[in-house]
Amino acid sequence: MIVLLFGPPGCGKGTQSPRIQDWLNIPLIATGDMLRQEIRARTRLGRGIDEVLATGGYVGDSQMNRLLLRRTSQPDCSSGYLIDGYPRTVAQAIFLERLREKRGLPSPIVIHLRVAEDMLLTRLSGRRQCAECKRVHNIYTNPPRREGLCDCGVPLEERNDDRPEVVRARLQLYAEQTNPVLDYYGSRHCHTLDGMRHPDDVFGEIQSVLEPHLVRVRARHNRVNR
Ligand SMILES: [Zn+2]
């Protein structure tokens, strides 16, 4: 199963994605974290994307496709994966479509979390990420057990791309770039959920969207094994 998690920055994807990953037992591909890793490692790719992200822009299709191809070619991705942060453009969606056909995987299920803009700005200004385990906390909505520290014990960091002026640019770009991608998948594959409720309620609705697909995967598995 391929699950694509969509929603503007601050919609709660970072909270929901580990829960979906644990529940379905499939790898999480968080392209934002992969890009930040490249930046920290000061690779050639990393230095290029650092400039783009600092101004609220997006990394180009060919770099993103290369990153995704490299990750999904690993053996843990053979029966499916959850992606956060890709595809960001129709060209990337078409690339993913060819890739998943080649691997014999079913069409992706798109989960789109919708949240109002003023709520996003509040949420983002409180966001702190752990550099070690990548868990995202929020001093308002999802505080760590001890102030300033991740639950794994590592100090939490404010991300450079969570500053207000950068956030506004990201939200603008997000809407411009993502709406055509959601249109590409259409209402048959795309499920838009209200991301403003409690994280437990949002996760419950995600489960009820994915549950019928799980039954289908299990049924096919049983047919093959009979
Ligand atoms: Zn941590």
Coordinates of C-alpha atoms and ligand atoms in Angstrom, one line a residue:
M1 CA 0.0 0.0 0.0
I2 CA 1.2 3.5 -0.9
V3 CA -0.1 6.3 1.3
L4 CA 0.6 9.9 0.5
L5 CA 0.1 12.4 3.3
F6 CA -0.7 15.9 2.2
G7 CA -1.4 19.2 4.0
P8 CA 0.2 22.6 4.4
P9 CA 3.2 23.0 6.7
G10 CA 1.9 22.8 10.3
C11 CA -1.2 20.7 9.6
G12 CA -0.1 17.9 11.9
K13 CA 1.5 15.6 9.4
G14 CA 4.6 15.2 11.7
T15 CA 2.3 14.0 14.5
Q16 CA 0.2 11.7 12.3
S17 CA 2.9 10.1 10.1
P18 CA 4.7 8.1 12.9
R19 CA 1.3 6.8 14.1
I20 CA 0.3 5.7 10.6
Q21 CA 3.7 4.1 10.1
D22 CA 3.4 2.1 13.4
W23 CA -0.1 1.0 12.7
L24 CA 0.5 -0.2 9.1
N25 CA 4.1 -1.3 9.7
I26 CA 5.4 0.4 6.5
P27 CA 8.4 2.7 6.2
L28 CA 7.9 6.4 6.5
I29 CA 9.5 8.5 3.7
A30 CA 9.7 12.1 5.0
T31 CA 11.4 13.9 2.2
G32 CA 11.8 17.1 4.3
D33 CA 13.9 15.2 6.8
M34 CA 15.9 13.6 4.0
L35 CA 16.6 17.0 2.5
R36 CA 17.6 18.4 5.9
Q37 CA 20.0 15.4 6.3
E38 CA 21.7 16.3 3.0
I39 CA 22.0 19.9 4.3
R40 CA 23.6 18.8 7.6
A41 CA 26.0 16.5 5.8
R42 CA 27.0 19.5 3.6
T43 CA 26.7 17.4 0.4
R44 CA 26.6 19.2 -3.0
L45 CA 22.9 18.5 -3.2
G46 CA 22.6 19.8 0.4
R47 CA 24.2 23.1 -0.2
G48 CA 22.0 23.7 -3.2
I49 CA 18.7 22.9 -1.3
D50 CA 19.8 25.0 1.7
E51 CA 19.6 28.1 -0.4
V52 CA 16.2 27.2 -1.9
L53 CA 14.6 26.3 1.5
A54 CA 15.9 29.4 3.2
T55 CA 13.8 31.6 0.9
G56 CA 10.7 29.4 1.2
G57 CA 11.1 27.7 -2.2
Y58 CA 10.9 24.1 -3.2
V59 CA 13.6 21.8 -4.5
G60 CA 13.4 20.9 -8.2
D61 CA 11.7 17.8 -9.7
S62 CA 14.8 16.0 -10.8
Q63 CA 16.5 16.2 -7.4
M64 CA 13.3 15.2 -5.6
N65 CA 12.7 12.3 -8.0
R66 CA 16.3 11.1 -7.5
L67 CA 15.9 11.2 -3.8
L68 CA 12.6 9.2 -3.9
L69 CA 13.9 6.6 -6.3
R70 CA 17.0 6.0 -4.1
R71 CA 14.8 5.6 -1.0
T72 CA 12.0 3.4 -2.5
S73 CA 14.6 1.1 -4.1
Q74 CA 15.5 -0.2 -0.7
P75 CA 14.1 -3.6 0.2
D76 CA 11.9 -2.4 3.1
C77 CA 9.8 -0.4 0.5
S78 CA 8.9 -3.5 -1.7
S79 CA 5.3 -3.8 -0.4
G80 CA 4.5 -0.1 0.1
Y81 CA 5.4 3.0 2.0
L82 CA 4.0 6.2 3.5
I83 CA 5.3 9.5 2.0
D84 CA 5.2 12.9 3.6
G85 CA 6.4 15.8 1.4
Y86 CA 6.2 14.2 -2.1
P87 CA 4.9 14.5 -4.8
R88 CA 4.9 18.3 -4.7
T89 CA 4.2 18.8 -8.5
V90 CA 2.3 17.0 -11.2
A91 CA 5.6 16.0 -12.8
Q92 CA 6.6 14.3 -9.6
A93 CA 3.2 12.5 -9.3
I94 CA 3.6 11.2 -12.8
F95 CA 7.1 9.9 -11.9
L96 CA 5.7 8.1 -8.9
E97 CA 2.9 6.6 -11.0
R98 CA 5.4 5.1 -13.4
L99 CA 7.6 3.9 -10.5
R100 CA 4.7 2.2 -8.6
E101 CA 3.4 0.5 -11.9
K102 CA 6.8 -0.9 -12.5
R103 CA 6.9 -2.4 -9.0
G104 CA 3.3 -3.7 -9.3
L105 CA 1.9 -1.6 -6.4
P106 CA -1.7 -0.4 -6.3
S107 CA -2.6 3.3 -6.8
P108 CA -1.7 5.6 -3.9
I109 CA -4.2 6.6 -1.3
V110 CA -4.0 10.3 -0.7
I111 CA -4.8 11.7 2.7
H112 CA -5.2 15.5 2.7
L113 CA -5.3 17.4 6.1
R114 CA -7.0 20.7 5.8
V115 CA -6.3 23.5 8.4
A116 CA -7.2 27.2 8.4
E117 CA -4.3 29.6 7.8
D118 CA -4.4 31.6 11.1
M119 CA -4.3 28.3 13.0
L120 CA -1.3 27.2 11.0
L121 CA 0.7 30.3 11.9
T122 CA 0.1 29.7 15.6
R123 CA 1.0 26.1 15.3
L124 CA 4.2 26.7 13.3
S125 CA 5.6 29.3 15.7
G126 CA 5.4 26.7 18.5
R127 CA 7.0 23.9 16.5
R128 CA 10.3 22.3 17.8
Q129 CA 12.0 19.3 16.2
C130 CA 14.4 16.8 17.6
A131 CA 17.6 16.5 15.5
E132 CA 18.1 13.0 16.7
C133 CA 14.8 11.0 16.5
K134 CA 13.1 13.6 14.2
R135 CA 10.0 13.8 16.4
V136 CA 8.1 17.1 16.1
H137 CA 6.8 18.6 19.3
N138 CA 4.8 21.8 19.7
I139 CA 5.0 24.0 22.8
Y140 CA 1.3 24.8 22.4
T141 CA -0.4 21.7 21.1
N142 CA 2.0 18.8 21.7
P143 CA 4.5 19.7 24.4
P144 CA 7.4 17.4 25.3
R145 CA 7.4 15.9 28.8
R146 CA 10.3 18.2 29.9
E147 CA 10.5 21.8 28.6
G148 CA 13.1 22.2 25.8
L149 CA 13.9 18.5 25.6
C150 CA 12.7 15.8 23.3
D151 CA 11.2 12.8 25.1
C152 CA 14.4 10.9 23.9
G153 CA 16.5 13.4 25.9
V154 CA 18.0 15.5 23.1
P155 CA 17.5 19.3 23.1
L156 CA 14.7 20.5 20.7
E157 CA 15.5 22.9 17.9
E158 CA 13.5 25.6 16.1
R159 CA 13.6 25.1 12.4
N160 CA 14.9 27.9 10.2
D161 CA 11.9 27.5 7.8
D162 CA 9.4 28.0 10.7
R163 CA 10.1 31.8 10.9
P164 CA 6.8 33.8 10.1
E165 CA 7.9 35.5 6.9
V166 CA 9.2 32.1 5.6
V167 CA 6.0 30.4 6.7
R168 CA 3.8 32.8 4.7
A169 CA 5.9 32.2 1.6
R170 CA 5.7 28.4 2.2
L171 CA 1.9 28.5 2.6
Q172 CA 1.5 30.5 -0.6
L173 CA 3.7 28.2 -2.6
Y174 CA 2.1 25.1 -1.0
A175 CA -1.4 26.1 -2.2
E176 CA -0.1 27.1 -5.7
Q177 CA 1.9 23.9 -6.2
T178 CA -0.2 21.3 -4.3
N179 CA -3.7 22.0 -5.6
P180 CA -2.9 20.8 -9.1
V181 CA -1.4 17.6 -7.6
L182 CA -4.6 16.9 -5.5
D183 CA -6.6 17.5 -8.7
Y184 CA -4.3 15.0 -10.5
Y185 CA -5.3 12.3 -8.0
G186 CA -9.0 13.3 -8.1
S187 CA -11.7 12.6 -5.6
R188 CA -11.5 8.8 -6.2
H189 CA -8.0 8.6 -4.6
C190 CA -7.9 11.8 -2.5
H191 CA -9.5 12.0 1.0
T192 CA -9.7 15.5 2.5
L193 CA -10.0 15.4 6.3
D194 CA -10.4 18.2 8.9
G195 CA -7.0 18.6 10.5
M196 CA -8.1 21.1 13.1
R197 CA -9.5 18.5 15.6
H198 CA -7.6 16.6 18.3
P199 CA -4.8 14.5 16.9
D200 CA -6.5 11.3 18.2
D201 CA -9.7 12.1 16.3
V202 CA -7.7 12.9 13.1
F203 CA -5.9 9.6 13.4
G204 CA -9.2 7.8 13.9
E205 CA -10.5 9.2 10.7
I206 CA -7.3 8.3 8.8
Q207 CA -7.7 4.7 10.0
S208 CA -11.3 4.6 8.8
V209 CA -10.2 5.8 5.4
L210 CA -7.4 3.3 5.1
E211 CA -9.2 0.3 6.7
P212 CA -11.1 -0.8 3.6
H213 CA -7.9 -0.8 1.6
L214 CA -6.2 -3.0 4.2
V215 CA -9.0 -5.5 3.9
R216 CA -8.5 -5.5 0.1
V217 CA -4.7 -6.1 0.5
R218 CA -5.4 -8.9 3.0
A219 CA -8.0 -10.5 0.6
R220 CA -5.5 -10.5 -2.3
H221 CA -2.8 -11.9 -0.1
N222 CA -5.1 -14.8 0.9
R223 CA -6.1 -15.5 -2.7
V224 CA -2.4 -15.7 -3.6
N225 CA -1.6 -18.1 -0.8
R226 CA -4.6 -20.4 -1.3
Ligands
ZN1 ZN 14.2 12.9 20.1

